[in-house]
mmCIF file of C-alpha atoms and ligand atoms in Angstrom:
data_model
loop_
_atom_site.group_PDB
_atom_site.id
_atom_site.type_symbol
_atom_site.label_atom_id
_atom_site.label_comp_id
_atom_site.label_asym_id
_atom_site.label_seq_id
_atom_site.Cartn_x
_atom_site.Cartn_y
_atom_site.Cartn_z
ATOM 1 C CA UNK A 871 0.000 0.000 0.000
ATOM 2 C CA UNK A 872 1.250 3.442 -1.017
ATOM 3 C CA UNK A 873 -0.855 4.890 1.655
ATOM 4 C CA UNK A 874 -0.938 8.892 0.202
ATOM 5 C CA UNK A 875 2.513 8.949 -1.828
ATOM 6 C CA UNK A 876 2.729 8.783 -5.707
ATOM 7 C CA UNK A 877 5.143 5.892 -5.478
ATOM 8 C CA UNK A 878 6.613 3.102 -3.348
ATOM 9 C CA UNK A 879 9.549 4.711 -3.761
ATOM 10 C CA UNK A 880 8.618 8.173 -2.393
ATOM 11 C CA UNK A 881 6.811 5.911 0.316
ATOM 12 C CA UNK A 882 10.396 4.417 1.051
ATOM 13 C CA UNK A 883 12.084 7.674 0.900
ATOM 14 C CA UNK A 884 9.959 8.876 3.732
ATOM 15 C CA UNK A 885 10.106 6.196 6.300
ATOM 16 C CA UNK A 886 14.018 6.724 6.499
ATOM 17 C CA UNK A 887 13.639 8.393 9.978
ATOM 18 C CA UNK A 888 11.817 5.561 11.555
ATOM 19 C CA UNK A 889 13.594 2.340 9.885
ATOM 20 C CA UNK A 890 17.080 4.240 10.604
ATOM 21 C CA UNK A 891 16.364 4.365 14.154
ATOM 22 C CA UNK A 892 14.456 0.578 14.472
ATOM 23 C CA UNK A 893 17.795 -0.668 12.650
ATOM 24 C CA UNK A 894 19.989 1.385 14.793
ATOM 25 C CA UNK A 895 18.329 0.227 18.208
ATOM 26 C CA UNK A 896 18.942 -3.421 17.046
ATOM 27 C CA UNK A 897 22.791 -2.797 17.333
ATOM 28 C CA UNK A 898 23.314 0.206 19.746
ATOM 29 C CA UNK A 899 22.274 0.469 23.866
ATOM 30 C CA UNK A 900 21.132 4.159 23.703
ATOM 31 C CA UNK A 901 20.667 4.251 27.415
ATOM 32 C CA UNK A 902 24.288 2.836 28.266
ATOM 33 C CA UNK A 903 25.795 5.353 25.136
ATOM 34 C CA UNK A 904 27.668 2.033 24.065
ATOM 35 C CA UNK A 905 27.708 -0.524 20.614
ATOM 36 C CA UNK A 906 26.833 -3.916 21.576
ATOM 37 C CA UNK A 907 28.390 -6.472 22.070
ATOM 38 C CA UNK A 908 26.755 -8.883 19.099
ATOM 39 C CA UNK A 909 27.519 -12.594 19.291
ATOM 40 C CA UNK A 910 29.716 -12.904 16.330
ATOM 41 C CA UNK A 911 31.394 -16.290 14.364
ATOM 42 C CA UNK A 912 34.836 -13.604 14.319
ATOM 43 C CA UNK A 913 36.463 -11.860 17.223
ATOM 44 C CA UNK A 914 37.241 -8.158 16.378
ATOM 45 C CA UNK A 915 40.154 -8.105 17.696
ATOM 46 C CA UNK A 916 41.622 -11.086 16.581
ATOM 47 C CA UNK A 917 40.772 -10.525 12.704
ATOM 48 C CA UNK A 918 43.062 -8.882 10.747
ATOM 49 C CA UNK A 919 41.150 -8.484 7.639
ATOM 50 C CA UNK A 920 37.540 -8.617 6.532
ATOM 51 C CA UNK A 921 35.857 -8.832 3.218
ATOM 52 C CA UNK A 922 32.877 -7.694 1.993
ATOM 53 C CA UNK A 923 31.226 -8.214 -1.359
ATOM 54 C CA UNK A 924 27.677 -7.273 -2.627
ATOM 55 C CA UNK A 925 25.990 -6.155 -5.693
ATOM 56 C CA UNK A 926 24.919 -2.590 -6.732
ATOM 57 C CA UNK A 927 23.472 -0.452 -3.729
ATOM 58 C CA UNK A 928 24.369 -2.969 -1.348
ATOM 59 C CA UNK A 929 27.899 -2.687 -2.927
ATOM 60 C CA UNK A 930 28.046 1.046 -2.293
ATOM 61 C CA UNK A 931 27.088 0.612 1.506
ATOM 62 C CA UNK A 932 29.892 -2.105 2.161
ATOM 63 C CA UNK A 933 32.322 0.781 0.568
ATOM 64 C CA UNK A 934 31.448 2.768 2.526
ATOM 65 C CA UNK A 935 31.626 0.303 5.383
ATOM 66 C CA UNK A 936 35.309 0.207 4.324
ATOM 67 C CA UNK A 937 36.057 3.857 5.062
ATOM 68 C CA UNK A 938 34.159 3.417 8.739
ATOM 69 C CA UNK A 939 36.030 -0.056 9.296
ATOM 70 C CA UNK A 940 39.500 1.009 8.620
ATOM 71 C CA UNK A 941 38.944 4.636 10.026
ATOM 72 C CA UNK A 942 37.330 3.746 13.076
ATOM 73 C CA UNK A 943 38.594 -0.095 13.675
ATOM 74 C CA UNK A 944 42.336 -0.048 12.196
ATOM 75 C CA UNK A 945 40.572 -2.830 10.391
ATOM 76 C CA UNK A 946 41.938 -3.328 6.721
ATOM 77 C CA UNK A 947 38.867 -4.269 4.348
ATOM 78 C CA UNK A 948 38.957 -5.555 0.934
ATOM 79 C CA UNK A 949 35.587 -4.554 -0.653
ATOM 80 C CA UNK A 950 34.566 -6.838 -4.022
ATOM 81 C CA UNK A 951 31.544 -6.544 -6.703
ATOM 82 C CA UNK A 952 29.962 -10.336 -6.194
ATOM 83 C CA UNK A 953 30.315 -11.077 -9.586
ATOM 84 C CA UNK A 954 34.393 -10.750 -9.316
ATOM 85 C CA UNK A 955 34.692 -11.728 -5.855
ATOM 86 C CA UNK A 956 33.054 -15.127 -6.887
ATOM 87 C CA UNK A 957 35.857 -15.862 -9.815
ATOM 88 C CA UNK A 958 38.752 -13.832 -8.508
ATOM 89 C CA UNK A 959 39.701 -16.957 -5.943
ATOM 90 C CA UNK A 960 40.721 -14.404 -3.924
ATOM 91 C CA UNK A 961 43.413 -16.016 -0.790
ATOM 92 C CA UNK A 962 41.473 -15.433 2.355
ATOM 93 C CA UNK A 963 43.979 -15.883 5.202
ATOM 94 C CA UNK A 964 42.735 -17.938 8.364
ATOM 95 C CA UNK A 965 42.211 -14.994 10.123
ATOM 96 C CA UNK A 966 39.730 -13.345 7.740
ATOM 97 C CA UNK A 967 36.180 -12.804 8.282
ATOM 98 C CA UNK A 968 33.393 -12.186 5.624
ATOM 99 C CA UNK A 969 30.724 -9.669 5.429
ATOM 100 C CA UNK A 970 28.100 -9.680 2.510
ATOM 101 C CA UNK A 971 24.989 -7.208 2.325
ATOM 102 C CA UNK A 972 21.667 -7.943 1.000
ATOM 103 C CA UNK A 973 18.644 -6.563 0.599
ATOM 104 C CA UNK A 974 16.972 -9.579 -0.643
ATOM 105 C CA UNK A 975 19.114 -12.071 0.455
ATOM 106 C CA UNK A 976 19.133 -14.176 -2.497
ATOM 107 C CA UNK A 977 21.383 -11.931 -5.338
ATOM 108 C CA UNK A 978 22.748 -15.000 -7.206
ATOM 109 C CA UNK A 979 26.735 -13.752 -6.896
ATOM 110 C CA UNK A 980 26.594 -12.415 -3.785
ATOM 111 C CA UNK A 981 25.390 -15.851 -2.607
ATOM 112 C CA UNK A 982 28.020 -16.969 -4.612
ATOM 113 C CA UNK A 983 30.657 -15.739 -3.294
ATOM 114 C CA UNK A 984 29.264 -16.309 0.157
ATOM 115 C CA UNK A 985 29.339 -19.951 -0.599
ATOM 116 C CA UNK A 986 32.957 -19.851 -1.506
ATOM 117 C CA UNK A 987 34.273 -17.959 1.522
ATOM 118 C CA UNK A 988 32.422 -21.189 3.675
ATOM 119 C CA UNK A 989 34.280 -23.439 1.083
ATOM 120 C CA UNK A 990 37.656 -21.574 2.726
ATOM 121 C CA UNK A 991 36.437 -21.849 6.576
ATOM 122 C CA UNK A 992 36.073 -18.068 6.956
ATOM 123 C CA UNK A 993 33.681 -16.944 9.078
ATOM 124 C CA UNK A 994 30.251 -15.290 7.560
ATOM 125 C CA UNK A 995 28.191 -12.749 8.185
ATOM 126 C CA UNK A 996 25.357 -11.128 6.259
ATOM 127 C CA UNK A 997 23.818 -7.590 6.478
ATOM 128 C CA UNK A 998 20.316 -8.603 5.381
ATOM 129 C CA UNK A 999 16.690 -7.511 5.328
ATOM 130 C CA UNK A 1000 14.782 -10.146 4.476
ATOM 131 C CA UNK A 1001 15.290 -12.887 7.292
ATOM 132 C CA UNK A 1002 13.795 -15.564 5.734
ATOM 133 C CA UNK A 1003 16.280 -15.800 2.567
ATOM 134 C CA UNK A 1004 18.514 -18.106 1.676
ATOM 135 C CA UNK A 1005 21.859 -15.929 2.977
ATOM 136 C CA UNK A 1006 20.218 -15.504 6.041
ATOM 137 C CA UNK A 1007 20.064 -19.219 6.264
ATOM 138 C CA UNK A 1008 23.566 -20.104 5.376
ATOM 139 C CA UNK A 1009 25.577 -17.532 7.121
ATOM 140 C CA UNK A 1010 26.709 -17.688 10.484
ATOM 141 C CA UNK A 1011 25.321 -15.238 11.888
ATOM 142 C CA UNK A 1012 22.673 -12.191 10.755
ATOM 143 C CA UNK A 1013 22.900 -8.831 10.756
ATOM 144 C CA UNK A 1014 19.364 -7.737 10.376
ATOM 145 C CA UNK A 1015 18.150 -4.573 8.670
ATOM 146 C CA UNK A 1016 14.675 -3.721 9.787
ATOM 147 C CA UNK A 1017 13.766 -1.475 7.106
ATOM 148 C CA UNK A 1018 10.455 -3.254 6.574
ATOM 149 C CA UNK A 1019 9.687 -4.766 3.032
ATOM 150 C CA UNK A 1020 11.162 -2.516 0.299
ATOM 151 C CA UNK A 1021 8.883 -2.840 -3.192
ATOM 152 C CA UNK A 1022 10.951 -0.126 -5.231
ATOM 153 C CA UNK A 1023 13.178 -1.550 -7.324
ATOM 154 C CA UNK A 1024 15.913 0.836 -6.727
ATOM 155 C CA UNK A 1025 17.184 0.207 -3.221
ATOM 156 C CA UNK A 1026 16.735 3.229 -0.839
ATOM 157 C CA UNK A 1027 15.682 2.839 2.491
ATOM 158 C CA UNK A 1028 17.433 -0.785 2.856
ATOM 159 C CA UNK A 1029 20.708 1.152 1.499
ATOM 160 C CA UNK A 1030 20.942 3.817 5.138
ATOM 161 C CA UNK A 1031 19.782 0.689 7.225
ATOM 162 C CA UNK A 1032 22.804 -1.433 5.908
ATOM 163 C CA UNK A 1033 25.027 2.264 6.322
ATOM 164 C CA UNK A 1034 23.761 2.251 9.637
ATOM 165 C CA UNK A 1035 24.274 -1.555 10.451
ATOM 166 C CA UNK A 1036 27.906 -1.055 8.926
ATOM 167 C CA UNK A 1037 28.403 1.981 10.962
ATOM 168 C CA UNK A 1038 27.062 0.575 14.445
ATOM 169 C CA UNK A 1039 29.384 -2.234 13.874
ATOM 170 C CA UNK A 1040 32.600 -0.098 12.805
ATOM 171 C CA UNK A 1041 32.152 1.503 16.346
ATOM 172 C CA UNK A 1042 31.705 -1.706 18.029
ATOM 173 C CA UNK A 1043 35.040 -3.743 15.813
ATOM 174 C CA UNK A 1044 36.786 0.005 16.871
ATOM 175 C CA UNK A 1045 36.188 -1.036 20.966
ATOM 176 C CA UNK A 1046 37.129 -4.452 20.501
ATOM 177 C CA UNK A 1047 40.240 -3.361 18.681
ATOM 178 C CA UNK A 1048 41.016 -0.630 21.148
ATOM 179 C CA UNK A 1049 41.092 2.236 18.696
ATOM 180 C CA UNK A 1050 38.164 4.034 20.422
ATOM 181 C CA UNK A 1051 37.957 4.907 24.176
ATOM 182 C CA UNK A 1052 35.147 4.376 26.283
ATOM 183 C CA UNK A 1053 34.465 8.578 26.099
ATOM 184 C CA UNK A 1054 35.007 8.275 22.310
ATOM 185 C CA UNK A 1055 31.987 5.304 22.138
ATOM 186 C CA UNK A 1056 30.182 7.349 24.019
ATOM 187 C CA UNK A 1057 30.002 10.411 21.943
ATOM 188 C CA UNK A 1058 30.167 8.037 18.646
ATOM 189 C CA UNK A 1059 26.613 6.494 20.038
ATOM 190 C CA UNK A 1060 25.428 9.471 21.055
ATOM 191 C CA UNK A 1061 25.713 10.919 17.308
ATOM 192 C CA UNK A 1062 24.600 7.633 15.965
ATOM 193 C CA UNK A 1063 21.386 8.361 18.113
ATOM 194 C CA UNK A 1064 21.023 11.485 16.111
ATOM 195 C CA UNK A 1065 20.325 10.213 12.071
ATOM 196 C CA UNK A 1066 16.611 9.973 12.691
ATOM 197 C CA UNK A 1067 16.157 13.102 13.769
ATOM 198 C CA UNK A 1068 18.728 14.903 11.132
ATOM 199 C CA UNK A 1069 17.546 12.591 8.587
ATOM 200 C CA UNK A 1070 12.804 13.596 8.769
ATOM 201 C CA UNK A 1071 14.810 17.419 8.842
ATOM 202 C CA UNK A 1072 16.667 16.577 5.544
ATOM 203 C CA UNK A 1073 13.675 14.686 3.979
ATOM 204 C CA UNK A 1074 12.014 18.229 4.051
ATOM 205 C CA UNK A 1075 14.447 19.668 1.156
ATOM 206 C CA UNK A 1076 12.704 17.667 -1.020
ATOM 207 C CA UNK A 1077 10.797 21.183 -2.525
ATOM 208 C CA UNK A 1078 13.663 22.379 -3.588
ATOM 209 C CA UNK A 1079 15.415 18.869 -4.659
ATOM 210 C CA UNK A 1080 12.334 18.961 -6.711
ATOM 211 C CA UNK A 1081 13.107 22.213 -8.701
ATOM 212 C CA UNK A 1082 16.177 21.214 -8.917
ATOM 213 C CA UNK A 1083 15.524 17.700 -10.668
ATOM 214 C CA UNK A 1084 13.316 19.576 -13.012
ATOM 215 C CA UNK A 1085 16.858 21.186 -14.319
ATOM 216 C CA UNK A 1086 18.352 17.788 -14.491
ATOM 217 C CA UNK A 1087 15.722 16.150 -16.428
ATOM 218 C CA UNK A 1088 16.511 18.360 -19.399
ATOM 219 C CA UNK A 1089 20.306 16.707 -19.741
ATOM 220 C CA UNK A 1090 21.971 13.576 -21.330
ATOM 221 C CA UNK A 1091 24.872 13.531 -19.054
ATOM 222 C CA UNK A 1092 25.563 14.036 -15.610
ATOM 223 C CA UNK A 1093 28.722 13.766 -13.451
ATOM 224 C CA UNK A 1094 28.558 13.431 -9.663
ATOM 225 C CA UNK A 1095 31.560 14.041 -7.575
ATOM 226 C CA UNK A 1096 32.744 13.289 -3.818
ATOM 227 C CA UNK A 1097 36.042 12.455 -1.794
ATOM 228 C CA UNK A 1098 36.124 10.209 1.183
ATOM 229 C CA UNK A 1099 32.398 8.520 2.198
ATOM 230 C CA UNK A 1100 30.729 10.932 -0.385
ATOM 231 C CA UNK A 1101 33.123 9.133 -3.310
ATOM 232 C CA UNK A 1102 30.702 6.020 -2.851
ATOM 233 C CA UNK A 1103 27.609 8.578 -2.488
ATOM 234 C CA UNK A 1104 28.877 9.761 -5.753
ATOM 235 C CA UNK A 1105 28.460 6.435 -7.189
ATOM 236 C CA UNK A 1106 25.511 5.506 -5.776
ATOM 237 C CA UNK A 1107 23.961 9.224 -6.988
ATOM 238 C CA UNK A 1108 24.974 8.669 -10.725
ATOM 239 C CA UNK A 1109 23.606 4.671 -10.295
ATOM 240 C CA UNK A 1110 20.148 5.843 -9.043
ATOM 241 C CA UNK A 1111 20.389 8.435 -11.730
ATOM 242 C CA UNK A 1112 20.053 5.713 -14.412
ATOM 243 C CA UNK A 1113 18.413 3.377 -13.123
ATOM 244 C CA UNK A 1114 15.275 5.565 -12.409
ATOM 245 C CA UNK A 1115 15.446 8.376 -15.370
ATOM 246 C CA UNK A 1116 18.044 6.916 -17.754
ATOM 247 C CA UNK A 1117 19.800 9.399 -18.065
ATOM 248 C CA UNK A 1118 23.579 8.720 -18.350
ATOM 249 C CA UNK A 1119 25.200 9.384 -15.096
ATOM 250 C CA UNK A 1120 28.711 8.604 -14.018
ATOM 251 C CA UNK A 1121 30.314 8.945 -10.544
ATOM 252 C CA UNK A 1122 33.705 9.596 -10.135
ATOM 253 C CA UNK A 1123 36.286 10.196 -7.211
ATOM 254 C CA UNK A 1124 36.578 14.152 -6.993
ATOM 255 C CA UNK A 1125 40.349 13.380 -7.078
ATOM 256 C CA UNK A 1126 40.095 11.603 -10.173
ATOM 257 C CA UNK A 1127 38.387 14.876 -12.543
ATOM 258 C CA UNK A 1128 41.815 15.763 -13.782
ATOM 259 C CA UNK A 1129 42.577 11.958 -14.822
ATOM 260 C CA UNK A 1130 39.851 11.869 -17.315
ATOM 261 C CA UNK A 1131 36.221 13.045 -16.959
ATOM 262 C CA UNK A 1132 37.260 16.424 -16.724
ATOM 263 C CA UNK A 1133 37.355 16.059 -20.936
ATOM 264 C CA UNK A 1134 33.778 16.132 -20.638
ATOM 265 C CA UNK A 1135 32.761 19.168 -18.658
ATOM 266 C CA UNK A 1136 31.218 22.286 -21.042
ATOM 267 C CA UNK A 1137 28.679 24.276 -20.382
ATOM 268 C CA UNK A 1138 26.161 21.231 -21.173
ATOM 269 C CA UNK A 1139 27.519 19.071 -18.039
ATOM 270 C CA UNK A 1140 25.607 19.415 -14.959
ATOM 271 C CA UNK A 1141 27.857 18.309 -11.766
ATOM 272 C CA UNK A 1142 26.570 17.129 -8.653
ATOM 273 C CA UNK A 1143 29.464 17.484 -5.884
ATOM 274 C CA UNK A 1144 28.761 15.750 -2.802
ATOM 275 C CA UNK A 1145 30.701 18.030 -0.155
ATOM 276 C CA UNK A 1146 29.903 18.474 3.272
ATOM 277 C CA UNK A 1147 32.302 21.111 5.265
ATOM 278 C CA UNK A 1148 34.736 18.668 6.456
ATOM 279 C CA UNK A 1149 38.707 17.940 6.859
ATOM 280 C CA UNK A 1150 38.899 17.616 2.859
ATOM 281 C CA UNK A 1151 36.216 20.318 1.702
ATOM 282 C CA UNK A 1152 39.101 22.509 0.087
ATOM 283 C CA UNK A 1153 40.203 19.851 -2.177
ATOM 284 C CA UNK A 1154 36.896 19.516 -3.203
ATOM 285 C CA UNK A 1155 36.517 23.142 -3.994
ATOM 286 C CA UNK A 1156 39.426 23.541 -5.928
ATOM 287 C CA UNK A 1157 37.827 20.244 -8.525
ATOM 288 C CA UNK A 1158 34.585 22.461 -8.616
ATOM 289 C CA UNK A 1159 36.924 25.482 -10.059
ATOM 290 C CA UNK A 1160 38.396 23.195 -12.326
ATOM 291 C CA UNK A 1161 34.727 22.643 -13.393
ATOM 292 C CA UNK A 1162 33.426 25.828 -13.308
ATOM 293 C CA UNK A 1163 36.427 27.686 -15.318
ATOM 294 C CA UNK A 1164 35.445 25.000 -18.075
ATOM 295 C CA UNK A 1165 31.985 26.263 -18.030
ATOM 296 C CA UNK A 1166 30.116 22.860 -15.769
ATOM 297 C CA UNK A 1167 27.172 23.705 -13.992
ATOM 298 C CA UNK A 1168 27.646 22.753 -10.520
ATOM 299 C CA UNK A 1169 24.818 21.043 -7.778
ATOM 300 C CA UNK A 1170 26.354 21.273 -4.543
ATOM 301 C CA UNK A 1171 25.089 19.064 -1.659
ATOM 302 C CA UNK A 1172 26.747 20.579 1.359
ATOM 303 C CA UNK A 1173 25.699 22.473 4.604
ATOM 304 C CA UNK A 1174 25.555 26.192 5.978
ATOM 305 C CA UNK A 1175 29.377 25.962 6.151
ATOM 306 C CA UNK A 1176 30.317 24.315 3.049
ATOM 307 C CA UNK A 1177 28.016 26.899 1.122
ATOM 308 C CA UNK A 1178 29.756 29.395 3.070
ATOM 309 C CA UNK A 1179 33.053 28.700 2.438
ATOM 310 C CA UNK A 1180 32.523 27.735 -0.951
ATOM 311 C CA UNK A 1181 33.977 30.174 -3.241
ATOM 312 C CA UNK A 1182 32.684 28.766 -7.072
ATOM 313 C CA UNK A 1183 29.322 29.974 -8.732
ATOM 314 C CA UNK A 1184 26.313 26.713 -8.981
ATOM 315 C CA UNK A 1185 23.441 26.790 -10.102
ATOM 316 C CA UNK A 1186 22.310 25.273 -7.219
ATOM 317 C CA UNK A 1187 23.101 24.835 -3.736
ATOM 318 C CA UNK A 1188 21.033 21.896 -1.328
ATOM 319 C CA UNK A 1189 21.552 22.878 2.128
ATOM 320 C CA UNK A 1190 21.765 19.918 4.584
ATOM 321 C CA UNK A 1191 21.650 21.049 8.281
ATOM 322 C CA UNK A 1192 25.000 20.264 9.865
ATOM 323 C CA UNK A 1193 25.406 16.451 10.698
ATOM 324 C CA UNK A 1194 28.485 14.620 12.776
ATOM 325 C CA UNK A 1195 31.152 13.430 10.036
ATOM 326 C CA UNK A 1196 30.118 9.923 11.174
ATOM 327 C CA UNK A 1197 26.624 9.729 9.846
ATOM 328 C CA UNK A 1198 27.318 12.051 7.278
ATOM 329 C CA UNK A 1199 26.912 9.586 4.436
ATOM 330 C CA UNK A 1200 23.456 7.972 5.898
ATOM 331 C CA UNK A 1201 22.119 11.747 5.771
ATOM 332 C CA UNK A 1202 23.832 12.817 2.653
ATOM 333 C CA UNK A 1203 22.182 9.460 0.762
ATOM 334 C CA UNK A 1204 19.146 11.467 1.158
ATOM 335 C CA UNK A 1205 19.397 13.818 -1.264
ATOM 336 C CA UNK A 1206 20.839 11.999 -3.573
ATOM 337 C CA UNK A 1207 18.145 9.694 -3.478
ATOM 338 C CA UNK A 1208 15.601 12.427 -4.152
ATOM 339 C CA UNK A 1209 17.656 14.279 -6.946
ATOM 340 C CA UNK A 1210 17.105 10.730 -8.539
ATOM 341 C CA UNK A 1211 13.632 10.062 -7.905
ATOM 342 C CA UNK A 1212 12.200 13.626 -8.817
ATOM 343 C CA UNK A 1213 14.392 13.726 -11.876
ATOM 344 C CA UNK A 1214 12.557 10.418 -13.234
ATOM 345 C CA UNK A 1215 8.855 11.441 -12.231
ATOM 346 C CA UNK A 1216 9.922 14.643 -14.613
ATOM 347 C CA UNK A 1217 10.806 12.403 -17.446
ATOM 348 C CA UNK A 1218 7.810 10.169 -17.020
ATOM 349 C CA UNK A 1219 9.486 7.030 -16.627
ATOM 350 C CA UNK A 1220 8.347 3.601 -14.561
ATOM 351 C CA UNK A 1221 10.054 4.695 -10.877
ATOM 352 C CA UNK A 1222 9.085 1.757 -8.612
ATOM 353 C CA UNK A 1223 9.745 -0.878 -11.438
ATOM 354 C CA UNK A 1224 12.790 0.493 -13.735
ATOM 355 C CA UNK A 1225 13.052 -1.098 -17.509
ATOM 356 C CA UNK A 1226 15.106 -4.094 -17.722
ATOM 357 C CA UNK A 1227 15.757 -4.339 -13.715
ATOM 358 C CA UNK A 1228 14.522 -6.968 -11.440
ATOM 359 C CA UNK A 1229 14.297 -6.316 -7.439
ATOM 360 C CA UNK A 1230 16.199 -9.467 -6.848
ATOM 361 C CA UNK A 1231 18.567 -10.723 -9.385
ATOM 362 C CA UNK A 1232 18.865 -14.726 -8.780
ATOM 363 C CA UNK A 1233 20.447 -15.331 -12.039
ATOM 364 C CA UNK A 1234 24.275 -14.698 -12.760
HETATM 365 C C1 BG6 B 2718 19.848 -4.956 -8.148
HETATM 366 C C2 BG6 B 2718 18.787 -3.999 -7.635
HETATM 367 O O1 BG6 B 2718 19.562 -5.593 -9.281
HETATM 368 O O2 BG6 B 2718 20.284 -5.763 -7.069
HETATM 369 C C3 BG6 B 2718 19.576 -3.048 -6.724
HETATM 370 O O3 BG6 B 2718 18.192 -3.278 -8.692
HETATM 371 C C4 BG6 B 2718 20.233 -3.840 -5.621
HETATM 372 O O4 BG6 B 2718 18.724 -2.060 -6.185
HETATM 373 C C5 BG6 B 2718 21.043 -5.020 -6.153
HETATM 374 O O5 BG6 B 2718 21.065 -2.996 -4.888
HETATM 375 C C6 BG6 B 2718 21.487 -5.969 -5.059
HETATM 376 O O6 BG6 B 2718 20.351 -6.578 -4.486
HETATM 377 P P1 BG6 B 2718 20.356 -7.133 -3.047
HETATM 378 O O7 BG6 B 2718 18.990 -7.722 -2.815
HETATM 379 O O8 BG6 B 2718 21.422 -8.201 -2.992
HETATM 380 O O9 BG6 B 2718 20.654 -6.018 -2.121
#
């Protein structure tokens, strides 16, 4: 039921806040400010690598599971597309665990690949959100997501429940691995606690996300841009992009403009730059000169500092109120989603149930 939204996916959209904070509660003690302590097939502190592999959206959220893992947990991660992981053989030493995320649960590689990692002993986990599937079943232990079913094809809500299973677990590996203080968990939790609330205040740009999409809809091309955990929202930006509207969308490393896209900005190339004011904002703003001297029209997705400090002409600016840099990328998927969503209602095309895309791909 679509109760009094247009689509499943606007439906979807909207019940971030409340699916955030069910999924959060699953793996954080509010009360006692702490992670806890999950019964896991892997000790945390004994592991010293983990590997996780998934397909599209889920993909994105493990990468940016990486970033949290290694940042917050010292803990190296290798980070796979199924469909590689599954033929690369990769050498998984003894003292490797393996994480795979899943909406569905049954995404032929990723299964796949889970299967081979129990072929090599290692220890499995899956980030899932349907309990009943067949990953849930053969891992070792599950990592719900309680985002409720999800009937848009294009993963949205299910994506910031596995970013905030991924991130709820970072903090928890980081304590086991004694890279974060008792005072630090404290104050991690504490902003954990605070992505439902930020996240009902960001679902209100969605006005001017709308005016903006109408913009978008009149391109062929767009490039979206981030560094850090907003590379992997850049991805996941220019995937939605054409999935839902079809319009061709590619997502690149802000770094990376100068090593090839770059060819491709004119005055005919929107940009969306994901860039929240944080420790690596003025790198970003010297790539959206680069863009703008060549003519690019620039989106920027930042907050009330970034668009302060920001010293390059857009055509638009989405102000995000400001979030703690650790749930940045749950809040900052927001957006992006929308930007996505309204662009393909303007073009008219099929937004819960995308040409040529299944919701769960069980065939290689
Ligand atoms: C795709 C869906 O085909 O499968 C994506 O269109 C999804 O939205 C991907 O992210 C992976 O699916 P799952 O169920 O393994 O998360």
């Amino acid at each position: 039921d679509k109760g009094n939204h247009r689509h499943f996916m606007h439906k979807e959209i909207h019940e971030q806040p409340e699916v955030i904070s069910h999924t959060l509660g699953n793996y954080i003690d509010f009360t006692n400010g702490k992670a806890k302590a999950l019964e896991l097939p892997w000790d945390f502190a004994k592991i010293d690598r983990l590997a996780i592999s998934a397909c599209g959206t889920a993909y994105l959220a493990g990468l940016i599971g990486k970033y949290w893992f290694e940042r917050l947990a010292r803990l190296p991660v290798d980070i796979d597309i199924a469909s590689e992981f599954r033929y690369r053989e990769m050498p998984l030493s003894k003292n490797s665990a393996a994480l795979f995320v899943s909406q569905s649960g049954e995404t032929a590689d990723t299964l796949a690949s889970l299967r081979y990692c129990r072929k090599e002993g290692v220890p499995i986990g899956v980030v899932v959100n349907v309990r009943e599937s067949t990953m849930a079943r053969e891992a070792d232990v599950i990592l719900p997501t309680l985002a409720g079913p999800e009937i848009g094809v294009a993963s949205t809500k299910a994506f910031t429940c596995q970013l905030s299973v991924m991130a709820a677990l970072a903090v928890r590996a980081g304590v086991a691995r004694g890279h974060i203080s008792p005072d630090e968990e404290q104050k991690l939790v504490k902003q954990l606690a605070e992505a439902p609330r930020l996240a009902s205040q960001v679902v209100k740009l969605e006005e001017q996300i709308e005016k903006v999409s109408r913009d978008l809809a009149h391109h062929r091309d767009v490039l979206y841009l981030g560094r850090d955990t907003n590379f992997p929202l850049a991805l996941e930006g220019a995937l939605k992009l054409k999935e839902l509207s079809y319009i061709h969308a590619e997502g690149y490393a802000a770094g990376e403009l100068k090593h090839g896209p770059i060819a491709l900005i004119d005055e005919n190339m929107p940009v969306v730059v994901i860039a929240p004011y944080d420790r690596i904002f003025e790198k970003t703003v010297s790539n959206m000169q680069e863009v703008a001297a060549r003519g690019g029209k620039i989106i920027l997705i930042t907050d009330k500092k970034g668009a302060e400090k920001s010293t390059v002409n857009t055509i638009d600016t989405i102000v995000l109120p400001d979030v703690p840099e650790i749930i940045a990328p749950i809040l900052y998927a927001l957006p992006v989603q929308m930007l996505a969503y309204f662009t393909a209602v303007f073009m008219g095309t099929d937004v819960d149930q995308p040409r040529n895309l299944a919701k769960s791909v069980t065939v290689e």
